[in-house]
Coordinates of C-alpha atoms and ligand atoms in Angstrom, one line a residue:
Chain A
X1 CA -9.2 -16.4 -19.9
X2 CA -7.0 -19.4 -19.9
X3 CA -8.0 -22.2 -18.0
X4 CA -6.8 -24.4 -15.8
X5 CA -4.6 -26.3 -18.0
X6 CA -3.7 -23.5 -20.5
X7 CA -2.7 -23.8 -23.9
X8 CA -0.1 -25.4 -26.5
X9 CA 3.4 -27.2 -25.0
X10 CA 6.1 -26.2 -23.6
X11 CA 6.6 -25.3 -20.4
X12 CA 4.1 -23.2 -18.1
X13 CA 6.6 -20.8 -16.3
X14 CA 10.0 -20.3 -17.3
X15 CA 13.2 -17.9 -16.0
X16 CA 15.7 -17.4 -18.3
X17 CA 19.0 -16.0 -17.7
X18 CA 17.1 -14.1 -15.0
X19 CA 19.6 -11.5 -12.9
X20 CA 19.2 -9.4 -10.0
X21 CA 21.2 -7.0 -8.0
X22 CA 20.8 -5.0 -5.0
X23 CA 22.8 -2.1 -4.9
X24 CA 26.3 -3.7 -5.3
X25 CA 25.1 -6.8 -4.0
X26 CA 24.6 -9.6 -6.9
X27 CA 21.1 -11.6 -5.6
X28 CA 20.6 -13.6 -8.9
X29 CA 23.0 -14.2 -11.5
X30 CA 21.6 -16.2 -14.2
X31 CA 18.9 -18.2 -13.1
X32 CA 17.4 -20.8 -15.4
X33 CA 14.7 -22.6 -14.8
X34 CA 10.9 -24.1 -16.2
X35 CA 8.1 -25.7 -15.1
X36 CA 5.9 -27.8 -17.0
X37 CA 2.1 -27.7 -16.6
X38 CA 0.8 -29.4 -14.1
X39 CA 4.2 -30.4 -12.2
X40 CA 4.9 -29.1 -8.7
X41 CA 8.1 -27.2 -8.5
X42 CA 10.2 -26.7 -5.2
X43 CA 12.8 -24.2 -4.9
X44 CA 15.0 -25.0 -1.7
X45 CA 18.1 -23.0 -0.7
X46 CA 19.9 -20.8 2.4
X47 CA 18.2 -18.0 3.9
X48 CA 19.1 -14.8 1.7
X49 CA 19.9 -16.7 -1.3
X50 CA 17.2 -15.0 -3.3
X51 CA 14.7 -17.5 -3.4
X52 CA 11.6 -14.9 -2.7
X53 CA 13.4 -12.4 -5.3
X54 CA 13.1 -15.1 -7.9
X55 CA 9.7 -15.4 -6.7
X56 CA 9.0 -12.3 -6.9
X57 CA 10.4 -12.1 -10.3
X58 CA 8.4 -15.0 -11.8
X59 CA 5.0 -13.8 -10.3
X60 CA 5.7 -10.1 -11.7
X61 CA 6.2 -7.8 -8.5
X62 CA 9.6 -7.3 -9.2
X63 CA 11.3 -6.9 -12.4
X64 CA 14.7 -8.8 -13.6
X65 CA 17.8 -6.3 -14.4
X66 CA 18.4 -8.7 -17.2
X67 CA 17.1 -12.1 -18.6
X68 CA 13.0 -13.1 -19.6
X69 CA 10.1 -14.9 -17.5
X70 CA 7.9 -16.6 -20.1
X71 CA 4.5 -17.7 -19.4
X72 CA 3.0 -20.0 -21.8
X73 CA 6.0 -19.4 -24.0
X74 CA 5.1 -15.6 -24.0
X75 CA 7.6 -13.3 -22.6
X76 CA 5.5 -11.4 -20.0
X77 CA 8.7 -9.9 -18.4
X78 CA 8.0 -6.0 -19.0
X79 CA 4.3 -6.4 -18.9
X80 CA 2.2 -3.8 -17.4
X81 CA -0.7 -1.8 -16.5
X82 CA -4.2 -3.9 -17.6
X83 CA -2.3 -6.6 -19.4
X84 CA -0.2 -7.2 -15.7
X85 CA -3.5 -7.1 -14.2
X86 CA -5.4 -9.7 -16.7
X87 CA -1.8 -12.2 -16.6
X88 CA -2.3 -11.7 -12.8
X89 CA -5.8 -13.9 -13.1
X90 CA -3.6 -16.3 -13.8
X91 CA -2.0 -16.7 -10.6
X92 CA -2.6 -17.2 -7.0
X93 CA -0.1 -16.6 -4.1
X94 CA 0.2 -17.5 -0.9
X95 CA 2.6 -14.8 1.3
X96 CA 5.0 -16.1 3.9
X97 CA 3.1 -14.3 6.6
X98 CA -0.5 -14.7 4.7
X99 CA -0.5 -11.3 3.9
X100 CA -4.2 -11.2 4.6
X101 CA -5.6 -7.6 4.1
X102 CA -6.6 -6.5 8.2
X103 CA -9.0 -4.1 7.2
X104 CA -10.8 -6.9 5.9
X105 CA -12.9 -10.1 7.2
X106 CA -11.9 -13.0 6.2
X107 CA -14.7 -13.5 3.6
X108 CA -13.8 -10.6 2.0
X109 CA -10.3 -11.0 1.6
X110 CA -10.9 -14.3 0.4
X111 CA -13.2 -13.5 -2.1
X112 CA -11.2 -9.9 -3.1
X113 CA -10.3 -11.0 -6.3
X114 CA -13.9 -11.4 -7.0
X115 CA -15.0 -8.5 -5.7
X116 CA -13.0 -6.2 -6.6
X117 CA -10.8 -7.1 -9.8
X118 CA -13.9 -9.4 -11.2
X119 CA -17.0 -7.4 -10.3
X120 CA -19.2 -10.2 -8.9
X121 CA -21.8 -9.2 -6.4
X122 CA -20.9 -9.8 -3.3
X123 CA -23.7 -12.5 -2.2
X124 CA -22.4 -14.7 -4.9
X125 CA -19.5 -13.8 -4.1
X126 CA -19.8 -14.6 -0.3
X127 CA -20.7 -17.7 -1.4
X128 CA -17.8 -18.6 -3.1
X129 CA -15.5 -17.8 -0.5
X130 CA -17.9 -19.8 2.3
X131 CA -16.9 -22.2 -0.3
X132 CA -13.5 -22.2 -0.6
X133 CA -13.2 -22.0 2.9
X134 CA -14.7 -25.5 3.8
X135 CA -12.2 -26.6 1.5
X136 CA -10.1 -25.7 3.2
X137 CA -10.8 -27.2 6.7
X138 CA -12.4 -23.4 8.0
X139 CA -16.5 -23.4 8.9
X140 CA -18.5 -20.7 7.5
X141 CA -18.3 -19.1 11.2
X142 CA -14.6 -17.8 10.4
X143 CA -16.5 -15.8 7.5
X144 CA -16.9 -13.1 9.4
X145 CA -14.1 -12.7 11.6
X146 CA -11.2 -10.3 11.0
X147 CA -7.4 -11.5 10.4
X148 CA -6.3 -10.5 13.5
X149 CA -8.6 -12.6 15.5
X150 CA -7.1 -16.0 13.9
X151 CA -4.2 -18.0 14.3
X152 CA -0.9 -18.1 12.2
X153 CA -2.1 -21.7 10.8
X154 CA -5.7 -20.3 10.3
X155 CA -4.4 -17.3 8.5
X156 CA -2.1 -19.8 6.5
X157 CA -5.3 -21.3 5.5
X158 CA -7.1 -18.8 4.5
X159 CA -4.2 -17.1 2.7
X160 CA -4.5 -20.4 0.7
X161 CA -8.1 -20.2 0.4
X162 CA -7.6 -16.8 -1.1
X163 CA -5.0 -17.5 -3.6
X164 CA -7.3 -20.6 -4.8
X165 CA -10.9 -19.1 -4.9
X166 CA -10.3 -17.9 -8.2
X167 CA -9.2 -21.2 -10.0
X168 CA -5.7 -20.0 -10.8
X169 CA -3.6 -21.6 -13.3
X170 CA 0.1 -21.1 -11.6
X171 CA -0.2 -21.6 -7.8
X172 CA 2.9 -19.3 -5.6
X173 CA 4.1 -20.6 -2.5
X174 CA 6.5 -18.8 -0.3
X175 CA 7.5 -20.8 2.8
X176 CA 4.1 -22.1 3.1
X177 CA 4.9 -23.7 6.7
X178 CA 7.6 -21.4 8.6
X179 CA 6.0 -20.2 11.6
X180 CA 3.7 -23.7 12.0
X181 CA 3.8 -26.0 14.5
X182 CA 4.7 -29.7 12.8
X183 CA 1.2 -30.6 12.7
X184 CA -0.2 -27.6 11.6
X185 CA 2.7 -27.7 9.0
X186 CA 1.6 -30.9 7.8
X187 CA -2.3 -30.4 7.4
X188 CA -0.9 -27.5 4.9
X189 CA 1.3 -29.1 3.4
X190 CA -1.4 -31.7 2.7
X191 CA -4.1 -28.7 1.6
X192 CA -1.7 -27.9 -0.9
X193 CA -1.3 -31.3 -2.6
X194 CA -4.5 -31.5 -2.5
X195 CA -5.9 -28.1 -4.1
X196 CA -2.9 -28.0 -6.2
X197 CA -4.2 -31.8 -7.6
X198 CA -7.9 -30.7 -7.7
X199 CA -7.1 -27.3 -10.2
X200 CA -4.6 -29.3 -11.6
X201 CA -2.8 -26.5 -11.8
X202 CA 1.5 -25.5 -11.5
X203 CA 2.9 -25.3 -8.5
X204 CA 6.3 -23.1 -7.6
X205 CA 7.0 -23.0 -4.1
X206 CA 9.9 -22.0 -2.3
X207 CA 11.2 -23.3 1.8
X208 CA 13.6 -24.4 3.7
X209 CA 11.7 -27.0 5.4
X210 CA 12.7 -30.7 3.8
X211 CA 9.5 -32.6 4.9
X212 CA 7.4 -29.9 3.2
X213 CA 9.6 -30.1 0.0
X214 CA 9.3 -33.8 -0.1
X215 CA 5.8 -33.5 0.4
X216 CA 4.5 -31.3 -2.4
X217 CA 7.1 -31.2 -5.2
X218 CA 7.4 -33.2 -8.0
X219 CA 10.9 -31.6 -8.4
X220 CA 13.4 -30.1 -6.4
X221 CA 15.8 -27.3 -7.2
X222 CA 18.5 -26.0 -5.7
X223 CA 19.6 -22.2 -5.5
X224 CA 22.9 -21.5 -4.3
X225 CA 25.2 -18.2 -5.3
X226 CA 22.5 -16.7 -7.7
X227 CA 22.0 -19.8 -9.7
X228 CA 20.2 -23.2 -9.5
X229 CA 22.8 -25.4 -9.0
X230 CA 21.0 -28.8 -8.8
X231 CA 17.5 -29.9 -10.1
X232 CA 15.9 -33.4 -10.6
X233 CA 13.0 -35.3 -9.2
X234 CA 11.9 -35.1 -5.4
X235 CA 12.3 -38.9 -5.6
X236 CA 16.3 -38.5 -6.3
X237 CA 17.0 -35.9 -3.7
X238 CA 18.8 -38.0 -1.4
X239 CA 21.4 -39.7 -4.1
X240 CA 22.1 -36.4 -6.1
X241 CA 25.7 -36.5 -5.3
X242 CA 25.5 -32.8 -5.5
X243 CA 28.0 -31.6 -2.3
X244 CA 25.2 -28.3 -1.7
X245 CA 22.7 -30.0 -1.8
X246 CA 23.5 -32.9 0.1
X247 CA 25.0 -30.6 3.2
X248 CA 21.4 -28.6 2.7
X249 CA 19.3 -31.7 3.5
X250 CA 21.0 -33.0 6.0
X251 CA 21.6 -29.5 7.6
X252 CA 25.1 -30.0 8.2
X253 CA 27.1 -27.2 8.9
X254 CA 30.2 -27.7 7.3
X255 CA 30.6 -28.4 3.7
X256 CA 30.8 -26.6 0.9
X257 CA 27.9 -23.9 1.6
X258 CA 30.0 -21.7 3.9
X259 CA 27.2 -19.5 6.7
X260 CA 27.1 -15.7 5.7
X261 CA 23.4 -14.8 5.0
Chain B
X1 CA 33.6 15.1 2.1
X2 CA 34.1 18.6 1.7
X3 CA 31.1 21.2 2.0
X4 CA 30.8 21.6 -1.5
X5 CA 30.4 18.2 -2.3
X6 CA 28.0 17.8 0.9
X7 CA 25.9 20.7 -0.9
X8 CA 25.6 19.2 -4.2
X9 CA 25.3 15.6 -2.9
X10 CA 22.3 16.8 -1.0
X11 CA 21.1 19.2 -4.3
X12 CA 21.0 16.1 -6.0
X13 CA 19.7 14.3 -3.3
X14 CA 16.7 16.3 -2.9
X15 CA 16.0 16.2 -7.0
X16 CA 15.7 12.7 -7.0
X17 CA 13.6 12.5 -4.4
X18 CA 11.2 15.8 -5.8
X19 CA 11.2 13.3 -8.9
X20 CA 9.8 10.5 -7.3
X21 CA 7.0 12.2 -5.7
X22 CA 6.3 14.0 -8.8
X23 CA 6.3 10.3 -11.0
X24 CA 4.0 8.8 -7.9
X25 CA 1.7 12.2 -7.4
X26 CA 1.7 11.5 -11.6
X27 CA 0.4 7.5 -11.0
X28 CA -2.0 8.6 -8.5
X29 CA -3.9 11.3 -10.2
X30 CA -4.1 9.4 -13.3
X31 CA -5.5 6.6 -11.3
X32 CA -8.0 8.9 -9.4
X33 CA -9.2 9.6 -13.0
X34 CA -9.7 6.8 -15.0
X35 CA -11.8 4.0 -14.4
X36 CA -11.5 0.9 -12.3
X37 CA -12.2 3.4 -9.4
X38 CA -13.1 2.1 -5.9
X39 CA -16.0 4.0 -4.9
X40 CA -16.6 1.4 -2.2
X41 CA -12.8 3.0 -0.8
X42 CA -13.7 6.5 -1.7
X43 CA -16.7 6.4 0.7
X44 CA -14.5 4.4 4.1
X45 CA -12.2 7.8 3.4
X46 CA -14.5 10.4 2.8
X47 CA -15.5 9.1 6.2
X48 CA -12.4 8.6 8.0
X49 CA -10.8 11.4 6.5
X50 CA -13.4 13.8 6.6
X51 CA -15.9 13.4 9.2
X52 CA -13.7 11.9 11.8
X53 CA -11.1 15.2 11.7
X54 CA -14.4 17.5 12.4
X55 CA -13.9 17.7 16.3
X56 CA -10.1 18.7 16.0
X57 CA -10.8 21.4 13.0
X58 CA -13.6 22.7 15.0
X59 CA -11.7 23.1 18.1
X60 CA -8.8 24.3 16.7
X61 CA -10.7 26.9 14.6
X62 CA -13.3 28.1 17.6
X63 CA -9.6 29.3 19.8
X64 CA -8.0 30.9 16.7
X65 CA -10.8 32.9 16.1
X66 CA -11.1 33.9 19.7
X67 CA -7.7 34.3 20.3
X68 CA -7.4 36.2 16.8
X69 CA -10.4 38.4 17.3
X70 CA -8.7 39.8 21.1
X71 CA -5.1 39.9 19.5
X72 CA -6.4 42.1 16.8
X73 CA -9.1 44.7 19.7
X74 CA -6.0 45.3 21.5
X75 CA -3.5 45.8 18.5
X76 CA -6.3 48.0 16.6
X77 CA -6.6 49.8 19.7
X78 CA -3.2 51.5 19.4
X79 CA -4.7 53.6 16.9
X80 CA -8.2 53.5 17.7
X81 CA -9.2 51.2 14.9
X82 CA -10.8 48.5 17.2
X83 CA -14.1 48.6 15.4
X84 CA -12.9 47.1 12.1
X85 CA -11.8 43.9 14.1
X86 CA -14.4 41.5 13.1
X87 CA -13.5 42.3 8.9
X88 CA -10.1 41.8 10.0
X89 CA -10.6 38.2 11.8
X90 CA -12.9 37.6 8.6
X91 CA -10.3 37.8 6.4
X92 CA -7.2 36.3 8.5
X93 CA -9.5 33.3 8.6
X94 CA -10.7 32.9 5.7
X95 CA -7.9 33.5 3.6
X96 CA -5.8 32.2 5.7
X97 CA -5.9 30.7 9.0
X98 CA -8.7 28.6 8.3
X99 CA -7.3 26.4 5.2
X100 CA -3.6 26.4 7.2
X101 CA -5.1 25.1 10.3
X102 CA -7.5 23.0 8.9
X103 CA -4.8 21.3 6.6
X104 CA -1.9 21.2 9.7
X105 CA -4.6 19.4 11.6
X106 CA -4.8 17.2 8.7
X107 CA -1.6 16.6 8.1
X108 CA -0.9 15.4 12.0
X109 CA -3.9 13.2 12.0
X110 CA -4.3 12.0 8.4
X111 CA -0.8 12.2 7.0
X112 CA 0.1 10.3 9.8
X113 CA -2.2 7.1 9.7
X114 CA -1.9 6.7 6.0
X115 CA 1.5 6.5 6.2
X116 CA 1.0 3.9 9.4
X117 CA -1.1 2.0 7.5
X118 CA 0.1 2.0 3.5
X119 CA 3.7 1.6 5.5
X120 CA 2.6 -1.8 7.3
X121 CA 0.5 -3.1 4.1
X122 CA 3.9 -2.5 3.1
X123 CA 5.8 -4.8 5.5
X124 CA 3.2 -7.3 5.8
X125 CA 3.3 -7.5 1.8
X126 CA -0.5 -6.4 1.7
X127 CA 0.5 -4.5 -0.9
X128 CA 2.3 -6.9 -3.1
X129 CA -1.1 -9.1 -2.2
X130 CA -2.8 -7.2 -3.9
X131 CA -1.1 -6.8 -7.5
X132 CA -1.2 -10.5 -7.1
X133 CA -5.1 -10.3 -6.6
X134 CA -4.8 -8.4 -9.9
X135 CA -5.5 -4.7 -8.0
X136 CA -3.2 -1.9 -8.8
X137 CA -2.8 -0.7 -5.1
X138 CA -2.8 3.3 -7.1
X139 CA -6.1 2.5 -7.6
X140 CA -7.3 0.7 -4.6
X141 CA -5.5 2.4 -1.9
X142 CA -3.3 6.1 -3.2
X143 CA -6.2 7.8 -5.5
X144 CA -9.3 7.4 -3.3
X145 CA -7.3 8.6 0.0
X146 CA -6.2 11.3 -2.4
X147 CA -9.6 11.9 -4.1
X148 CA -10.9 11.9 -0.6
X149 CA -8.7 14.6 0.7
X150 CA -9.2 16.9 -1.9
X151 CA -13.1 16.5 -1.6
X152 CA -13.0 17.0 1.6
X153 CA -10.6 19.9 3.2
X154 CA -12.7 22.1 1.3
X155 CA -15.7 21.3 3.1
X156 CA -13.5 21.0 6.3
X157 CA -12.4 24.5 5.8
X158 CA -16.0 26.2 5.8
X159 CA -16.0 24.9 9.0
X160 CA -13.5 26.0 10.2
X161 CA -14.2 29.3 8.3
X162 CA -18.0 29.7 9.9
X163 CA -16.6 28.2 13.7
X164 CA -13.3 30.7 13.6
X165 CA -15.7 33.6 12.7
X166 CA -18.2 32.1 15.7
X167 CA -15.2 31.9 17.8
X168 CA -13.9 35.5 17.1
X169 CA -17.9 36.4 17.9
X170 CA -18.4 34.8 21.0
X171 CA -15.3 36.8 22.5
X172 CA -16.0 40.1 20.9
X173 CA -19.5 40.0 22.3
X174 CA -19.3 38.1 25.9
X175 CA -16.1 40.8 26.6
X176 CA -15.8 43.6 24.4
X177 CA -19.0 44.8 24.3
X178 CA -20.0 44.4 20.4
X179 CA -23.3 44.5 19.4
X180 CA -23.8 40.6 18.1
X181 CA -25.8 41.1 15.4
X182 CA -23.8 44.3 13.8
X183 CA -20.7 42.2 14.3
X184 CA -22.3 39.5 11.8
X185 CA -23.5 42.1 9.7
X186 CA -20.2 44.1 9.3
X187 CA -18.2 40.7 8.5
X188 CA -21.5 39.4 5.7
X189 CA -20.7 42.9 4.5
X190 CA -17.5 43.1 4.0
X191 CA -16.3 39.6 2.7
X192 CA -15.6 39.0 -1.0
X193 CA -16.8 35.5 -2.3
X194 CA -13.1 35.3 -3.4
X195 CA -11.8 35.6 -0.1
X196 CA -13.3 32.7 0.5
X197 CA -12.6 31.0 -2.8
X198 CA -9.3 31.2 -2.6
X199 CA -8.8 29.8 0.6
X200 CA -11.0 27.1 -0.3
X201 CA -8.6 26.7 -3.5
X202 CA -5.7 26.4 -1.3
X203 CA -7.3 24.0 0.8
X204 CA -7.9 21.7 -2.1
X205 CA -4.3 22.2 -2.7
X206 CA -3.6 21.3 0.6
X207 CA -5.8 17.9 0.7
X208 CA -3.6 17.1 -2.0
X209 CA -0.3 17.0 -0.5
X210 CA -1.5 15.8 3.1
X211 CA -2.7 12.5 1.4
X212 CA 0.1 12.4 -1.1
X213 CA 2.9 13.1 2.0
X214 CA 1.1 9.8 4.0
X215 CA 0.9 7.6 0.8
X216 CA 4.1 8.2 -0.3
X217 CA 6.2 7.6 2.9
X218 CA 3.9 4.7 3.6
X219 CA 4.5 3.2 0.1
X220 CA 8.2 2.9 -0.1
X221 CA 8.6 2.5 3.7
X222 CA 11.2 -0.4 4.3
X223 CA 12.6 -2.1 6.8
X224 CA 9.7 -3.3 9.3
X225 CA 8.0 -1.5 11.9
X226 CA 11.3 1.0 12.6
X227 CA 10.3 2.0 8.9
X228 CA 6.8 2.6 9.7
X229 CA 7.8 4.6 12.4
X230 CA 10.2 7.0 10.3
X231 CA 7.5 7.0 7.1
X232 CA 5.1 8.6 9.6
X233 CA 7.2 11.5 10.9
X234 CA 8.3 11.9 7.7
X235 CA 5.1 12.1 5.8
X236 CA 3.9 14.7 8.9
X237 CA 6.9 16.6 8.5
X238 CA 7.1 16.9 5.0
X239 CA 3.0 17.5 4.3
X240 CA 3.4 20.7 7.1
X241 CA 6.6 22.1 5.2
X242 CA 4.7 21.4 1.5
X243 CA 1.6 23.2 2.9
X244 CA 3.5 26.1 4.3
X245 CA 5.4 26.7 1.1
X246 CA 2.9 26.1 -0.7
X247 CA 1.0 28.7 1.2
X248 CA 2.9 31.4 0.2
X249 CA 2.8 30.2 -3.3
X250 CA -1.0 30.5 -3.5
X251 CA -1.3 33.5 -1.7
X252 CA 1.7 35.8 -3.7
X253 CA -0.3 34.4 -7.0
X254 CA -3.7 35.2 -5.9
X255 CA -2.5 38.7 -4.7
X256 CA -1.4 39.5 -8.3
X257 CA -5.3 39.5 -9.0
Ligands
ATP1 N1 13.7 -4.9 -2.2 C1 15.0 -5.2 -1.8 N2 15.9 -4.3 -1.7 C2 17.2 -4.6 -1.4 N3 17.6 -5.8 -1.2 C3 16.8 -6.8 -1.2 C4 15.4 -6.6 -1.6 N4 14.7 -7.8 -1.6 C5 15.7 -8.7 -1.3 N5 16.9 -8.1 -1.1 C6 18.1 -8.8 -0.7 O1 18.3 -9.9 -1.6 C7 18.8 -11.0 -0.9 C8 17.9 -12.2 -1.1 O2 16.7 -12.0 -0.5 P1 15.5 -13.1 -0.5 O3 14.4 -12.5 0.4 O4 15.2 -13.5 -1.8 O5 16.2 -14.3 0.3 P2 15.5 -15.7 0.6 O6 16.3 -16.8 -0.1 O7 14.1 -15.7 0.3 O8 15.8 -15.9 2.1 P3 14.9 -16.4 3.4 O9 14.9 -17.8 3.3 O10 15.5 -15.8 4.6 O11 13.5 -15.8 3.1 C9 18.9 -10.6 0.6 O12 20.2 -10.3 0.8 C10 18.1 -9.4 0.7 O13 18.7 -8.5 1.6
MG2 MG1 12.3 -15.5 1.6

């Protein structure tokens, strides 16, 4: 397996002339984009732009009608069967809505990787996921509830907790804070700096929520139309005298992004 | 659209859709068979599957049988043949009321809650979770539900098989004056182990497309919880009309023995 840090240079993840279309309905339309190892990404853009589809896409649960996702330089776009599964230790998501299996206690579904893909008996692997919950803020009493008797945040976390117990090398993040209160919102946006730091590992994360943009990425990219129409460092978000992206972050509505989705 | 076109847009229609199921049944059963297998998830269906649907196959059986064995008294009594009843209600069970009901019964409870539940692991992106978690969800959640089945309508079936027989016994004995123990010995007598085999056969068959019907509609259910809601009728639905059909199927083959 390849660690933390991988192998070689280059870029970690990369889309290339990645398209996707919906019945008649063009979603992406030539999407180009990489991350280096060890950078935080951000994809921002308007509800129904695509940005879970290219999520999707990158992370391998949907495939592009045309154009390549490399990982480590390797085109893994039409990879399937046991070598999806083994590129699939390689990454860690967190869902939108946690996505937390309710059949499940929490321990379990944090430590399911382990369990059940890895083969690690489940004391050791109990262990691990007491582990990885106390990093991230949950006691080892949570263990043993069931998804359904937490909170959205607490889910949140432990959706995190899941996607991070087994030391992934590319870390997902789809809307990590929609649904939080502003506080709550913050202590996960701070949980992901922070595990994101401590694996060292790439982040890609998609929102429309500025603060938590600005908080964990590095960089900043803009989808818009089925392409990424801006992209530079979080720092130079506010003077990138792009017209989209400048009527995104200050939510105005008029301006050159015109409501539909 | 004219009616021709209506015909042949729903011909094609309904190939597409055979197709799928066919590619998906194809994923599942190869899954079922070759390792990683989740024996941990083979035993919680086994379970819920098998020994949870007892009371309602049992019930359901225990009135046939009754309702079978007094049907066929009063019919056989048109031409005096009332004393062959009980090889009669051996053999409508056996062959075939026990696997049918055994497998409708399934197919309203099971079909039903696999679709409810693959179909909101579907909205919830439980399922997508768990490629990411590097689990094929064939493996983890569409062969053991459909090894489970299989394994276990069988045994279901003898159940319903032995309680149908009971049930036709109890009524032929409490109110039409048969001698209990001749009654047993006039049925032992008269089955064939292949009457029995063959329904068993059909019952396997059956299994098959009550899981397959739930974790199909479940699996590509879209569109939140309205989805869920269609992917259960429709898995119920299309199991009962699979096992009918099939039904006949079975039986017009196994008659050419
Ligand atoms: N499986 C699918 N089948 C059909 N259409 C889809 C599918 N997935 C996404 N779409 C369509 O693709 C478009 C982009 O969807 P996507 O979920 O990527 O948007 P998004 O940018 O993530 O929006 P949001 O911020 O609201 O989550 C939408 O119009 C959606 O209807
Ligand atoms: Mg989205």
């Amino acid at each position: 397996m390849t660690g933390p840090m991988g192998t070689g240079a280059g870029p970690k993840l990369e889309l290339r002339g990645v398209k996707k279309r919906f019945g008649g309905k063009v979603v992406l339309d030539g999407v180009d984009i990489a991350v280096e190892r060890g950078r935080s990404l951000v994809i921002i853009g308007g509800s129904g732009q695509g940005k879970s589809v290219t999520l999707k896409i990158a992370i391998g649960l949907m495939r592009p009608d045309a154009g390549k996702v490399l990982v480590d330089g390797r085109d893994v776009t039409r990879l399937g069967g046991a070598a999806r599964r083994a590129l699939a230790t390689q990454f860690g998501m967190l869902f939108q809505g946690a996505a937390l299996f309710d059949s499940l206690s929490v321990w379990e579904n944090v430590a399911f990787r382990l369990v059940n893909a890895d083969r690690v008996k489940r004391p050791e692997a109990r262990a691990r996921a007491v582990a990885a919950l106390g990093r991230v803020g949950l006691g080892p009493e949570v263990a043993d509830l069931y998804p359904g008797e937490l909170s959205g945040g607490m889910q949140k976390r432990v959706g995190l907790a899941r996607a991070v117990a087994a030391e992934p090398a590319i870390l997902f993040f789809d809307e990590p804070t929609t649904g939080l209160d502003p506080i709550n919102a913050d202590m996960i946006n701070d949980l992901i700096v922070e595990q994101v730091q401590r694996l060292g590992c790439t982040a890609v994360s998609i929102t429309h929520d500025m603060v938590s943009a600005r908080k964990i990425g590095d960089e900043i990219a803009m989808l818009h139309n089925g392409q990424i129409v801006w992209r530079g460092p979080t720092a130079e978000i506010d003077d990138s005298g792009n017209p989209y992206v400048d009527q995104f972050i200050h939510g105005r509505a008029t301006g050159p992004i015109t409501g539909g989705a | 659209m004219n009616p021709v076109q209506a015909v042949g847009r729903s011909t094609l229609g309904m190939a597409r859709t055979a197709g799928a199921v066919a590619l998906f049944a194809g994923r599942g059963v190869a899954a079922a068979l070759t390792p990683p297998l989740f024996l941990g998830q083979l035993w919680r269906q086994l379970a819920q599957i098998g020994y949870f649907s007892l009371p309602v196959v049992g019930l359901t059986a225990v009135f046939t049988g009754a309702a079978l064995a007094l049907n066929i008294y009063t019919g056989g009594g048109r031409f005096n043949a009332e004393q062959i009843m009980p090889q009669i209600v051996a053999l409508g069970i056996t062959r075939e009321l026990g696997p049918v009901l055994a497998a409708l019964m399934l197919a309203g409870r099971v079909s039903a809650a696999i679709a409810a539940e693959i179909g909101a692991m579907r909205a919830t992106e439980q399922i997508d979770a768990l490629r990411t978690l590097s689990t094929d969800p064939f493996r983890y959640l569409v062969a053991p539900r459909l090894a489970a089945a299989v394994i276990v309508l069988p045994l279901l079936t003898v159940v319903a098989d032995i309680i149908g027989i009971a049930g036709g016994w109890s009524v032929a004995v409490a109110s039409l004056n048969f001698n209990g123990a001749l009654y047993v010995k006039n049925t032992w007598d008269f089955l064939q182990s292949w009457d029995v085999v063959s329904g068993l056969i059909k019952s396997a068959v059956f299994g098959f497309i009550v899981a397959l019907m739930g974790c199909y509609h479940g699996y590509n259910a879209t569109g939140g919880a309205r989805g869920v809601g269609r992917a259960t009728t429709h898995a119920v639905v299309s199991a009962a009309i699979l096992i009918f059909a099939s039904d006949y199927l079975l039986t017009s083959v196994f008659s050419h023995k």
